[in-house]
Short mmCIF file of C-alpha atoms and ligand atoms in Angstrom, two decimals:
data_model
loop_
_atom_site.label_atom_id
_atom_site.label_comp_id
_atom_site.label_asym_id
_atom_site.label_seq_id
_atom_site.Cartn_x
_atom_site.Cartn_y
_atom_site.Cartn_z
CA MET A 274 -4.84 -1.42 47.91
CA LYS A 275 -2.94 1.84 47.91
CA LYS A 276 -4.02 4.84 45.80
CA VAL A 277 -1.02 6.14 43.88
CA ASN A 278 0.06 9.09 41.80
CA GLY A 279 1.94 9.18 38.51
CA HIS A 280 5.33 9.49 40.21
CA GLU A 281 4.90 6.24 42.13
CA ILE A 282 3.98 4.37 38.94
CA ILE A 283 6.83 5.84 36.91
CA ASN A 284 9.35 5.26 39.73
CA LEU A 285 8.45 1.59 39.59
CA PHE A 286 8.66 1.57 35.79
CA GLU A 287 12.07 3.26 35.85
CA GLN A 288 13.48 0.65 38.22
CA TRP A 289 13.02 -1.66 35.25
CA SER A 290 13.70 0.72 32.39
CA PRO A 291 15.76 3.65 33.75
CA LYS A 292 16.22 6.78 31.68
CA ARG A 293 20.00 6.33 31.80
CA PHE A 294 19.56 3.33 29.45
CA ALA A 295 18.34 5.70 26.71
CA GLU A 296 20.53 6.95 23.86
CA ASP A 297 21.72 10.57 24.26
CA TRP A 298 19.53 11.88 21.42
CA ASP A 299 16.39 10.25 22.74
CA PRO A 300 13.82 12.51 24.48
CA VAL A 301 12.47 9.95 26.96
CA GLY A 302 10.39 10.71 30.05
CA LEU A 303 7.31 12.82 30.71
CA HIS A 304 6.17 14.62 27.54
CA ILE A 305 2.79 16.08 28.35
CA GLY A 306 1.03 16.86 31.63
CA GLN A 307 2.32 16.01 35.09
CA LEU A 308 2.89 13.02 37.35
CA ASN A 309 1.88 14.70 40.56
CA ARG A 310 -1.75 13.63 40.59
CA PRO A 311 -3.65 10.40 41.30
CA VAL A 312 -3.63 7.74 38.56
CA ASP A 313 -5.77 4.60 38.61
CA ARG A 314 -5.76 3.61 34.93
CA VAL A 315 -2.85 3.65 32.50
CA VAL A 316 -3.04 3.03 28.74
CA ILE A 317 -0.01 1.30 27.21
CA THR A 318 0.63 2.02 23.52
CA LEU A 319 3.35 1.91 20.89
CA ASP A 320 2.44 5.36 19.53
CA VAL A 321 0.36 8.28 20.70
CA ASN A 322 -2.07 9.66 18.13
CA GLU A 323 -5.44 11.31 18.55
CA ALA A 324 -7.27 7.97 18.43
CA VAL A 325 -5.17 6.71 21.35
CA VAL A 326 -5.96 9.84 23.37
CA ASP A 327 -9.68 9.33 22.60
CA GLU A 328 -9.32 5.73 23.76
CA ALA A 329 -7.73 6.92 27.03
CA ILE A 330 -10.59 9.38 27.55
CA GLU A 331 -13.21 6.72 26.83
CA LYS A 332 -11.58 4.22 29.19
CA GLY A 333 -11.08 6.76 31.97
CA ALA A 334 -7.27 6.62 31.94
CA ASN A 335 -5.22 9.66 32.87
CA LEU A 336 -1.74 8.39 32.05
CA ILE A 337 -0.43 7.02 28.75
CA ILE A 338 2.87 5.12 28.62
CA ALA A 339 4.11 5.07 25.01
CA HIS A 340 7.19 3.66 23.31
CA HIS A 341 7.59 6.36 20.66
CA PRO A 342 8.05 9.89 22.06
CA PRO A 343 5.16 12.08 20.83
CA ILE A 344 7.35 15.21 20.82
CA PHE A 345 10.49 14.04 19.08
CA SER A 346 11.92 17.34 17.81
CA PRO A 347 11.75 20.46 19.97
CA MET A 348 8.59 22.47 19.23
CA LYS A 349 8.61 26.24 18.81
CA HIS A 350 4.82 26.59 18.89
CA ILE A 351 1.79 24.64 19.99
CA TRP A 352 -0.72 25.48 17.25
CA THR A 353 -3.91 23.66 18.03
CA ASP A 354 -5.08 23.56 14.42
CA THR A 355 -2.20 21.15 13.58
CA PRO A 356 -2.48 17.39 14.37
CA GLN A 357 0.31 17.52 16.98
CA GLY A 358 -0.99 20.70 18.61
CA ARG A 359 -4.52 19.27 18.71
CA LEU A 360 -3.21 16.11 20.37
CA ILE A 361 -1.41 18.12 23.08
CA GLU A 362 -4.48 20.30 23.60
CA LYS A 363 -6.72 17.25 23.94
CA CYS A 364 -4.39 15.65 26.50
CA ILE A 365 -4.21 18.78 28.62
CA LYS A 366 -7.96 19.52 28.45
CA ASN A 367 -8.68 15.97 29.59
CA ASP A 368 -5.98 15.77 32.30
CA ILE A 369 -4.11 13.03 30.44
CA SER A 370 -0.36 12.83 30.91
CA VAL A 371 1.94 11.15 28.40
CA TYR A 372 5.20 9.44 29.31
CA ALA A 373 7.59 7.91 26.74
CA ALA A 374 10.09 5.09 27.25
CA HIS A 375 11.91 4.59 23.97
CA THR A 376 15.51 3.34 23.63
CA ASN A 377 15.63 2.75 27.40
CA LEU A 378 12.83 0.21 26.93
CA ASP A 379 14.72 -1.33 23.98
CA VAL A 380 17.78 -1.80 26.22
CA ALA A 381 16.01 -2.88 29.44
CA PRO A 382 16.26 -6.62 30.20
CA GLY A 383 12.79 -7.95 29.42
CA GLY A 384 12.06 -4.87 27.24
CA VAL A 385 11.23 -4.58 23.53
CA ASN A 386 14.18 -6.56 22.19
CA ASP A 387 13.88 -9.38 24.72
CA LEU A 388 10.14 -9.53 24.02
CA LEU A 389 10.87 -9.90 20.29
CA ALA A 390 13.57 -12.51 20.93
CA SER A 391 11.18 -14.50 23.06
CA ARG A 392 8.41 -14.33 20.40
CA LEU A 393 10.96 -15.79 17.97
CA GLY A 394 11.70 -18.60 20.43
CA LEU A 395 15.41 -17.75 20.62
CA GLU A 396 17.68 -19.49 23.11
CA ASP A 397 21.05 -18.46 24.63
CA ILE A 398 20.12 -14.82 24.17
CA GLU A 399 22.78 -12.13 24.45
CA VAL A 400 22.98 -8.39 23.83
CA MET A 401 23.81 -7.53 20.20
CA GLU A 402 25.26 -4.02 20.59
CA PRO A 403 26.34 -3.11 24.15
CA THR A 404 25.65 0.56 24.91
CA ILE A 405 25.98 0.89 28.67
CA SER A 406 27.48 -0.67 31.77
CA ASP A 407 27.74 0.77 35.26
CA PRO A 408 30.77 1.22 37.53
CA LEU A 409 30.91 -1.41 40.23
CA TYR A 410 31.41 -0.58 43.92
CA LYS A 411 32.13 -2.68 46.96
CA LEU A 412 30.69 -1.94 50.37
CA ALA A 413 32.44 -3.40 53.42
CA VAL A 414 30.55 -2.86 56.67
CA PHE A 415 31.42 -3.89 60.23
CA CYS A 416 28.55 -5.17 62.36
CA PRO A 417 28.05 -7.02 65.68
CA VAL A 418 27.79 -10.78 65.02
CA GLU A 419 24.21 -11.03 66.33
CA HIS A 420 22.96 -8.41 63.84
CA ALA A 421 24.89 -9.63 60.80
CA ASP A 422 22.14 -11.87 59.36
CA GLU A 423 19.57 -9.10 59.44
CA LEU A 424 21.99 -6.64 57.86
CA ARG A 425 22.91 -9.10 55.09
CA GLU A 426 19.20 -9.58 54.35
CA GLU A 427 18.56 -5.83 54.16
CA LEU A 428 21.57 -5.31 51.90
CA ALA A 429 20.29 -8.03 49.56
CA ARG A 430 16.80 -6.49 49.61
CA SER A 431 18.25 -3.14 48.51
CA GLY A 432 19.81 -4.83 45.47
CA ALA A 433 23.41 -5.17 46.71
CA GLY A 434 25.25 -8.42 46.05
CA ALA A 435 23.72 -9.22 42.66
CA ILE A 436 26.26 -11.00 40.46
CA GLY A 437 24.94 -12.27 37.11
CA ASP A 438 22.04 -14.61 37.83
CA TYR A 439 22.83 -14.73 41.58
CA ALA A 440 21.28 -12.44 44.18
CA GLY A 441 22.31 -11.64 47.75
CA CYS A 442 25.99 -12.59 47.28
CA SER A 443 28.26 -11.53 50.17
CA PHE A 444 31.45 -12.49 51.93
CA THR A 445 31.89 -12.33 55.69
CA SER A 446 34.96 -12.48 57.90
CA THR A 447 35.04 -12.18 61.68
CA GLY A 448 37.15 -10.03 63.98
CA VAL A 449 37.07 -7.69 66.92
CA GLY A 450 35.81 -4.12 66.79
CA ARG A 451 37.04 -1.57 69.36
CA PHE A 452 35.59 1.82 70.20
CA THR A 453 35.29 4.32 73.01
CA PRO A 454 32.01 6.26 73.12
CA ALA A 455 32.86 9.96 73.59
CA ALA A 456 30.78 12.48 75.56
CA GLY A 457 27.45 13.05 73.83
CA ALA A 458 27.31 9.55 72.31
CA ALA A 459 24.31 7.27 72.85
CA PRO A 460 26.02 3.92 72.22
CA PHE A 461 24.06 0.80 71.30
CA ILE A 462 26.71 -1.23 73.17
CA GLY A 463 28.93 0.05 76.03
CA GLU A 464 29.06 3.31 77.93
CA VAL A 465 30.61 6.75 77.54
CA GLY A 466 34.33 6.91 78.27
CA LYS A 467 34.85 3.14 78.43
CA THR A 468 36.63 1.23 75.63
CA GLU A 469 34.57 -1.67 74.29
CA GLU A 470 35.57 -4.80 72.43
CA VAL A 471 32.84 -6.41 70.37
CA ALA A 472 32.83 -9.57 68.23
CA GLU A 473 32.01 -8.21 64.77
CA GLU A 474 31.62 -9.40 61.22
CA ARG A 475 32.92 -7.61 58.14
CA ILE A 476 30.33 -8.02 55.43
CA GLU A 477 31.36 -7.33 51.84
CA VAL A 478 28.93 -6.85 48.96
CA VAL A 479 29.27 -5.50 45.43
CA LEU A 480 26.77 -3.07 43.94
CA PRO A 481 26.31 -1.08 40.72
CA GLY A 482 26.99 2.68 40.99
CA PRO A 483 23.37 3.77 40.48
CA LEU A 484 22.33 1.80 43.60
CA ARG A 485 24.90 3.46 45.86
CA SER A 486 22.65 5.81 47.80
CA LYS A 487 19.82 3.27 48.06
CA VAL A 488 22.17 0.60 49.49
CA LEU A 489 23.82 3.08 51.86
CA LYS A 490 20.41 4.19 53.16
CA ALA A 491 19.31 0.57 53.67
CA MET A 492 22.57 -0.27 55.46
CA LEU A 493 22.35 2.74 57.80
CA ALA A 494 18.70 1.94 58.60
CA ALA A 495 19.40 -1.72 59.37
CA HIS A 496 22.67 -1.25 61.30
CA PRO A 497 22.27 -1.15 65.09
CA TYR A 498 25.16 1.27 65.68
CA GLU A 499 24.79 5.02 65.98
CA GLU A 500 27.91 5.49 63.82
CA PRO A 501 28.42 2.38 61.71
CA ALA A 502 31.94 1.85 60.34
CA TYR A 503 31.97 1.10 56.62
CA ASP A 504 34.08 1.54 53.49
CA PHE A 505 33.00 2.13 49.92
CA PHE A 506 35.51 1.01 47.28
CA VAL A 507 35.40 1.86 43.58
CA LEU A 508 36.31 -1.33 41.72
CA ASP A 509 38.22 -1.58 38.47
CA GLN A 510 35.30 -3.57 37.09
CA ARG A 511 31.96 -2.75 35.58
CA THR A 512 28.57 -4.40 35.72
CA GLN A 513 27.15 -6.58 32.97
CA GLU A 514 26.65 -4.73 29.69
CA PHE A 515 23.20 -3.62 28.61
CA GLY A 516 22.46 -2.72 25.03
CA LEU A 517 20.41 -2.70 21.87
CA GLY A 518 19.25 -5.77 19.94
CA ARG A 519 19.56 -9.40 20.91
CA VAL A 520 21.25 -12.42 19.36
CA GLY A 521 20.16 -15.98 20.02
CA LYS A 522 19.68 -19.36 18.43
CA LEU A 523 16.65 -21.14 17.06
CA PRO A 524 16.17 -24.60 18.59
CA ALA A 525 16.91 -26.00 15.10
CA ALA A 526 18.10 -24.57 11.79
CA MET A 527 15.55 -23.80 9.09
CA GLU A 528 15.67 -22.38 5.57
CA LEU A 529 15.49 -18.60 5.27
CA ASN A 530 12.16 -18.81 3.45
CA GLU A 531 10.63 -20.94 6.21
CA PHE A 532 12.11 -18.66 8.87
CA ALA A 533 10.63 -15.54 7.21
CA ASN A 534 7.20 -17.16 7.25
CA PHE A 535 7.71 -18.08 10.89
CA VAL A 536 8.61 -14.42 11.67
CA LYS A 537 5.40 -13.23 9.96
CA GLN A 538 3.37 -15.56 12.13
CA ALA A 539 5.29 -15.00 15.38
CA LEU A 540 5.22 -11.21 15.08
CA ASP A 541 1.75 -11.05 13.54
CA VAL A 542 2.53 -9.16 10.32
CA PRO A 543 1.04 -9.73 6.85
CA ALA A 544 4.33 -9.43 4.94
CA ALA A 545 8.08 -9.25 5.34
CA ARG A 546 10.89 -8.16 3.00
CA ILE A 547 13.77 -10.57 2.66
CA VAL A 548 17.42 -10.20 1.65
CA GLY A 549 19.45 -13.35 0.94
CA ASP A 550 19.22 -16.79 -0.59
CA LEU A 551 15.81 -18.18 0.37
CA SER A 552 17.17 -21.71 0.74
CA LYS A 553 20.05 -20.66 3.03
CA PRO A 554 19.88 -22.49 6.36
CA VAL A 555 19.65 -20.10 9.32
CA ARG A 556 19.95 -20.73 13.03
CA LYS A 557 21.71 -17.80 14.70
CA ILE A 558 19.30 -14.87 14.72
CA ALA A 559 19.86 -11.19 15.50
CA VAL A 560 16.80 -9.08 16.25
CA LEU A 561 16.36 -5.37 16.83
CA GLY A 562 12.98 -3.65 17.11
CA GLY A 563 12.51 -0.42 15.16
CA SER A 564 15.01 0.81 12.57
CA GLY A 565 18.03 -1.48 12.34
CA SER A 566 19.81 -0.42 9.12
CA LYS A 567 22.68 1.05 11.15
CA TYR A 568 23.25 -2.22 12.98
CA ILE A 569 23.92 -4.73 10.16
CA ARG A 570 27.63 -4.84 11.06
CA ALA A 571 26.87 -5.44 14.73
CA ALA A 572 24.63 -8.36 13.72
CA LYS A 573 27.33 -9.76 11.44
CA ARG A 574 30.03 -9.35 14.14
CA LYS A 575 27.88 -11.43 16.47
CA GLY A 576 27.86 -14.21 13.87
CA ALA A 577 24.16 -13.93 13.00
CA ASP A 578 22.93 -15.79 9.91
CA VAL A 579 19.96 -13.45 9.63
CA PHE A 580 19.01 -10.08 11.08
CA VAL A 581 15.36 -9.37 11.84
CA THR A 582 14.73 -5.62 11.90
CA GLY A 583 12.51 -2.90 10.46
CA ASP A 584 12.99 0.07 8.11
CA MET A 585 15.84 -1.58 6.19
CA ASP A 586 17.03 0.91 3.56
CA PHE A 587 18.13 0.02 0.04
CA HIS A 588 21.89 0.53 0.43
CA SER A 589 22.13 -1.17 3.82
CA ALA A 590 20.23 -4.10 2.31
CA GLN A 591 22.83 -4.26 -0.49
CA ASP A 592 25.66 -4.09 2.09
CA ALA A 593 24.07 -6.91 4.08
CA GLU A 594 23.75 -9.00 0.93
CA MET A 595 27.45 -8.48 0.16
CA MET A 596 28.48 -9.57 3.66
CA ASP A 597 26.26 -12.67 3.41
CA LEU A 598 23.95 -11.49 6.19
CA ALA A 599 20.33 -12.34 5.43
CA ILE A 600 17.68 -9.81 6.41
CA VAL A 601 14.05 -10.32 7.34
CA ASP A 602 12.31 -6.96 7.61
CA PRO A 603 8.84 -7.38 9.14
CA GLY A 604 8.45 -3.59 9.54
CA HIS A 605 8.86 -1.16 12.41
CA HIS A 606 5.44 -1.83 13.87
CA VAL A 607 6.44 -5.23 15.35
CA GLU A 608 7.49 -3.19 18.37
CA LYS A 609 3.80 -3.44 19.31
CA VAL A 610 4.89 -6.46 21.40
CA MET A 611 5.75 -3.87 24.06
CA VAL A 612 2.06 -3.14 24.67
CA GLU A 613 1.36 -6.51 26.23
CA GLY A 614 4.90 -6.81 27.67
CA VAL A 615 4.78 -3.50 29.56
CA ALA A 616 1.20 -4.09 30.75
CA ARG A 617 2.11 -7.53 32.19
CA TYR A 618 5.32 -6.29 33.81
CA MET A 619 3.67 -3.26 35.39
CA GLU A 620 0.63 -5.22 36.57
CA GLN A 621 2.90 -7.60 38.47
CA ALA A 622 5.17 -4.86 39.83
CA CYS A 623 2.19 -2.78 41.03
CA GLN A 624 0.44 -5.81 42.49
CA ALA A 625 3.57 -6.66 44.52
CA LYS A 626 3.51 -3.10 45.91
CA GLY A 627 -0.25 -3.18 46.57
CA TYR A 628 -0.85 -0.27 44.16
CA ASP A 629 -4.46 0.29 43.13
CA VAL A 630 -3.91 0.84 39.41
CA SER A 631 -4.82 -1.05 36.24
CA PHE A 632 -3.05 -1.20 32.89
CA ILE A 633 -5.01 -1.14 29.65
CA GLU A 634 -3.49 -2.43 26.39
CA SER A 635 -4.37 0.04 23.66
CA GLU A 636 -6.51 -1.46 20.92
CA ILE A 637 -5.68 1.25 18.37
CA ASP A 638 -3.69 -0.02 15.37
CA THR A 639 -1.03 2.61 14.67
CA GLU A 640 0.57 0.77 11.71
CA PRO A 641 0.45 3.31 8.83
CA PHE A 642 1.28 0.77 6.09
CA ARG A 643 -1.16 -1.43 4.20
CA PHE A 644 -0.01 -4.27 1.97
CA VAL A 645 -1.53 -5.06 -1.43
ZN1 ZN B 830 10.44 2.28 17.18
#
């Protein structure tokens, strides 16, 4: 097993939940401390408060991955006799770094919203409110026939050729490559000053913009030629859309009242607020972790019968009622599903890389509300 530092762990995490998925206003990333030191235990939590930092100290962890950013508004002072200042002081004194993945983890496939959708047993899940898609490129590379299989494999391994649910997609045509090695060349095939003809394949793959340099590096490393010939094309297409919230269907319709009780059970909350006729049958469900008041129209546009989200405000609830969109508000804290979800994902990802690091699910309950 390989000892790792914070950067290696976060690089792996960001392959899943990149910062570019975050909303512009969202201060995601490293908040406290540094990533440039060894890490062998990581605490995963929804929120960072002093009790969570104490838990990290007690369990010997030196990195906390949280969903909610602990420093949301810019600070002008760090006064250590305030709760926030004390928390920062405690982290620094105990060499604990804090990293936040907020709306990027909401958007990431398999992140907060997919975790909620899966707890609710939804099927045919799609994104509710698209927020981002990437430009699509095409790479065409010319390669001697005998090396084409290996090159195709390396391109696929670097992430090129992913189309929807299919990986390693490529198209190949054959032809003849001609070249004359000039003085100073060290040709893989042929000799200086003599024109060569080689049976070659033209391999075409598509790739999302953010993978461009990774794919190019992989191609250059795998290609046998000193100076591989290749073209990058910008396509008039974009990748699949990523976004906030999810919409899906229950296996069978149920009455709103029954569904609300199911939500309480599935998301482990003691109470939920409901808008709408309790006997209304519901099947198409929109879900968005956190505060969803702003997204009632997006849920309605997607044809949802009911929208499951937290922090519903009075006037948005009235608007939803008028547009015949039922609401089940189980609170903001249901985002706690990310604790187990992130721990499982990162355990697997680190295991595959042989990283010697363990992930601890925080046991601190950060729900501020009690129900009477
Ligand atoms: Zn939240």
